[in-house]
Short mmCIF file of C-alpha atoms in Angstrom, two decimals:
data_model
loop_
_atom_site.label_atom_id
_atom_site.label_comp_id
_atom_site.label_asym_id
_atom_site.label_seq_id
_atom_site.Cartn_x
_atom_site.Cartn_y
_atom_site.Cartn_z
CA MET A 1 3.95 15.12 -4.49
CA LYS A 2 1.31 13.92 -1.99
CA ILE A 3 -1.07 11.42 -3.23
CA PHE A 4 -4.03 10.25 -1.17
CA PHE A 5 -5.90 6.85 -2.07
CA ASP A 6 -8.77 5.07 -0.42
CA GLY A 7 -10.79 2.06 -1.47
CA GLY A 8 -13.87 0.55 0.00
CA CYS A 9 -17.03 -1.31 -0.91
CA ARG A 10 -20.72 -1.33 -0.02
CA PRO A 11 -21.72 -3.71 1.50
CA ASN A 12 -18.42 -5.58 2.58
CA PRO A 13 -18.11 -7.71 0.58
CA GLY A 14 -19.64 -5.68 -2.38
CA MET A 15 -19.28 -3.51 -5.16
CA MET A 16 -15.88 -2.04 -4.90
CA GLU A 17 -14.89 1.61 -5.45
CA ILE A 18 -11.62 3.74 -5.18
CA ALA A 19 -10.64 7.45 -5.29
CA VAL A 20 -7.37 8.73 -5.67
CA VAL A 21 -6.32 12.63 -5.17
CA ALA A 22 -3.26 13.70 -6.81
CA GLY A 23 -2.18 17.43 -7.47
CA GLY A 24 -5.96 18.72 -6.60
CA ARG A 25 -7.67 16.28 -8.96
CA VAL A 26 -10.05 13.65 -7.87
CA HIS A 27 -9.92 10.34 -9.59
CA VAL A 28 -12.80 7.94 -8.73
CA ARG A 29 -13.42 4.42 -10.46
CA ARG A 30 -16.51 2.71 -9.37
CA ASP A 31 -16.40 -0.20 -11.88
CA LEU A 32 -14.21 -2.58 -10.10
CA GLY A 33 -16.58 -5.33 -9.62
CA HIS A 34 -17.33 -7.40 -6.30
CA GLY A 35 -14.73 -8.00 -3.52
CA ALA A 36 -13.86 -7.08 -0.09
CA ARG A 37 -12.41 -4.00 1.52
CA VAL A 38 -9.01 -5.38 1.46
CA ASP A 39 -9.19 -5.68 -2.24
CA ALA A 40 -10.47 -2.24 -2.75
CA GLU A 41 -7.74 -0.65 -0.67
CA TRP A 42 -5.18 -2.71 -2.51
CA LEU A 43 -6.58 -1.53 -5.77
CA ALA A 44 -6.58 2.16 -4.65
CA LEU A 45 -3.08 1.99 -3.70
CA ILE A 46 -2.13 0.40 -7.16
CA GLU A 47 -4.01 3.19 -9.00
CA ALA A 48 -2.30 5.80 -6.91
CA LEU A 49 0.93 4.48 -8.01
CA ARG A 50 -0.07 4.24 -11.55
CA ILE A 51 -1.11 7.90 -11.47
CA ALA A 52 2.13 9.00 -9.75
CA ARG A 53 4.13 6.98 -12.45
CA SER A 54 2.05 8.80 -15.21
CA LEU A 55 2.80 12.10 -13.82
CA ALA A 56 6.74 10.96 -14.15
CA LEU A 57 7.14 11.99 -10.50
CA ASP A 58 10.46 11.17 -8.85
CA ASP A 59 9.44 11.74 -5.21
CA ILE A 60 6.25 10.03 -4.65
CA LEU A 61 4.43 10.10 -1.02
CA LEU A 62 1.21 8.09 -1.27
CA LEU A 63 -0.99 8.38 1.78
CA GLY A 64 -3.86 6.16 2.88
CA ASP A 65 -5.94 5.35 6.01
CA ALA A 66 -5.64 1.56 5.68
CA ALA A 67 -2.75 0.55 8.03
CA ASP A 68 -2.59 -2.91 7.08
CA ILE A 69 -2.30 -2.47 3.33
CA ILE A 70 0.37 0.06 4.02
CA GLY A 71 2.13 -2.14 6.40
CA GLN A 72 2.08 -4.86 3.90
CA ALA A 73 3.14 -2.76 0.96
CA ASN A 74 6.12 -1.37 3.04
CA GLY A 75 7.09 -4.84 4.13
CA THR A 76 6.63 -4.21 7.84
CA ILE A 77 3.49 -6.59 7.95
CA ARG A 78 3.41 -9.98 6.63
CA CYS A 79 1.13 -10.16 3.66
CA ARG A 80 -1.72 -12.67 3.86
CA GLY A 81 -5.07 -13.58 2.21
CA ALA A 82 -6.11 -11.18 -0.69
CA GLY A 83 -2.78 -9.02 -0.46
CA LEU A 84 -0.96 -12.14 -1.75
CA ALA A 85 -2.61 -11.48 -5.21
CA HIS A 86 -2.13 -7.71 -5.19
CA LEU A 87 1.25 -7.42 -3.75
CA PRO A 88 3.24 -8.87 -6.64
CA VAL A 89 1.38 -6.34 -9.11
CA PHE A 90 2.09 -3.32 -6.80
CA GLN A 91 5.89 -4.52 -6.38
CA ALA A 92 6.19 -4.89 -10.24
CA MET A 93 4.90 -1.16 -10.58
CA VAL A 94 7.66 0.32 -8.12
CA PRO A 95 9.82 2.54 -10.14
CA ASP A 96 13.53 1.50 -10.11
CA THR A 97 14.71 5.20 -9.53
CA GLY A 98 13.40 8.03 -7.53
CA ARG A 99 11.94 8.13 -4.06
CA LEU A 100 8.44 6.21 -2.98
CA ARG A 101 7.00 6.41 0.48
CA ILE A 102 3.76 5.02 1.67
CA ARG A 103 2.43 6.50 4.86
CA HIS A 104 -0.47 6.10 6.99
CA VAL A 105 -2.71 9.16 7.60
CA LYS A 106 -6.07 9.32 9.90
CA ARG A 107 -9.18 8.84 7.93
CA THR A 108 -10.17 12.52 8.56
CA GLN A 109 -7.05 13.51 6.81
CA ASN A 110 -7.49 11.25 3.73
CA LEU A 111 -8.68 13.52 0.85
CA ALA A 112 -9.45 10.42 -1.14
CA GLY A 113 -11.50 8.89 1.77
CA ILE A 114 -13.20 12.19 2.02
CA ALA A 115 -14.11 11.96 -1.60
CA LEU A 116 -15.44 8.58 -1.32
CA ALA A 117 -17.64 9.46 1.51
CA ARG A 118 -19.21 12.50 -0.54
CA LEU A 119 -20.40 9.86 -3.06
CA HIS A 120 -22.77 8.34 -0.27
CA PRO A 121 -24.13 11.17 1.57
CA ARG A 122 -25.95 9.95 4.80
#
């Protein structure tokens, strides 16, 4: 199953919010406190994995538009800064069985990013 995730804050740093789209259902959380964009993106990725696990999926494809976070989670980019606190939380949640892939998509293709943008019309 494809699960889209996105996190942001307004302003940056500011109040964090995330969105996850799984199985056509949008999950939005706006009560995540004060932080930076990097924190919000990590929290969105962690929430996406939590939702995937709650659905008992054995083939998980997480899709987001934050290339730096995806690279850190995949181990292709060295984790620094805020990621150092979030990466162990994420790794502890990775299922022992099944297949987990985390891929980058363009912002215009990220259904979770589109959902967050609709919360703040211009």
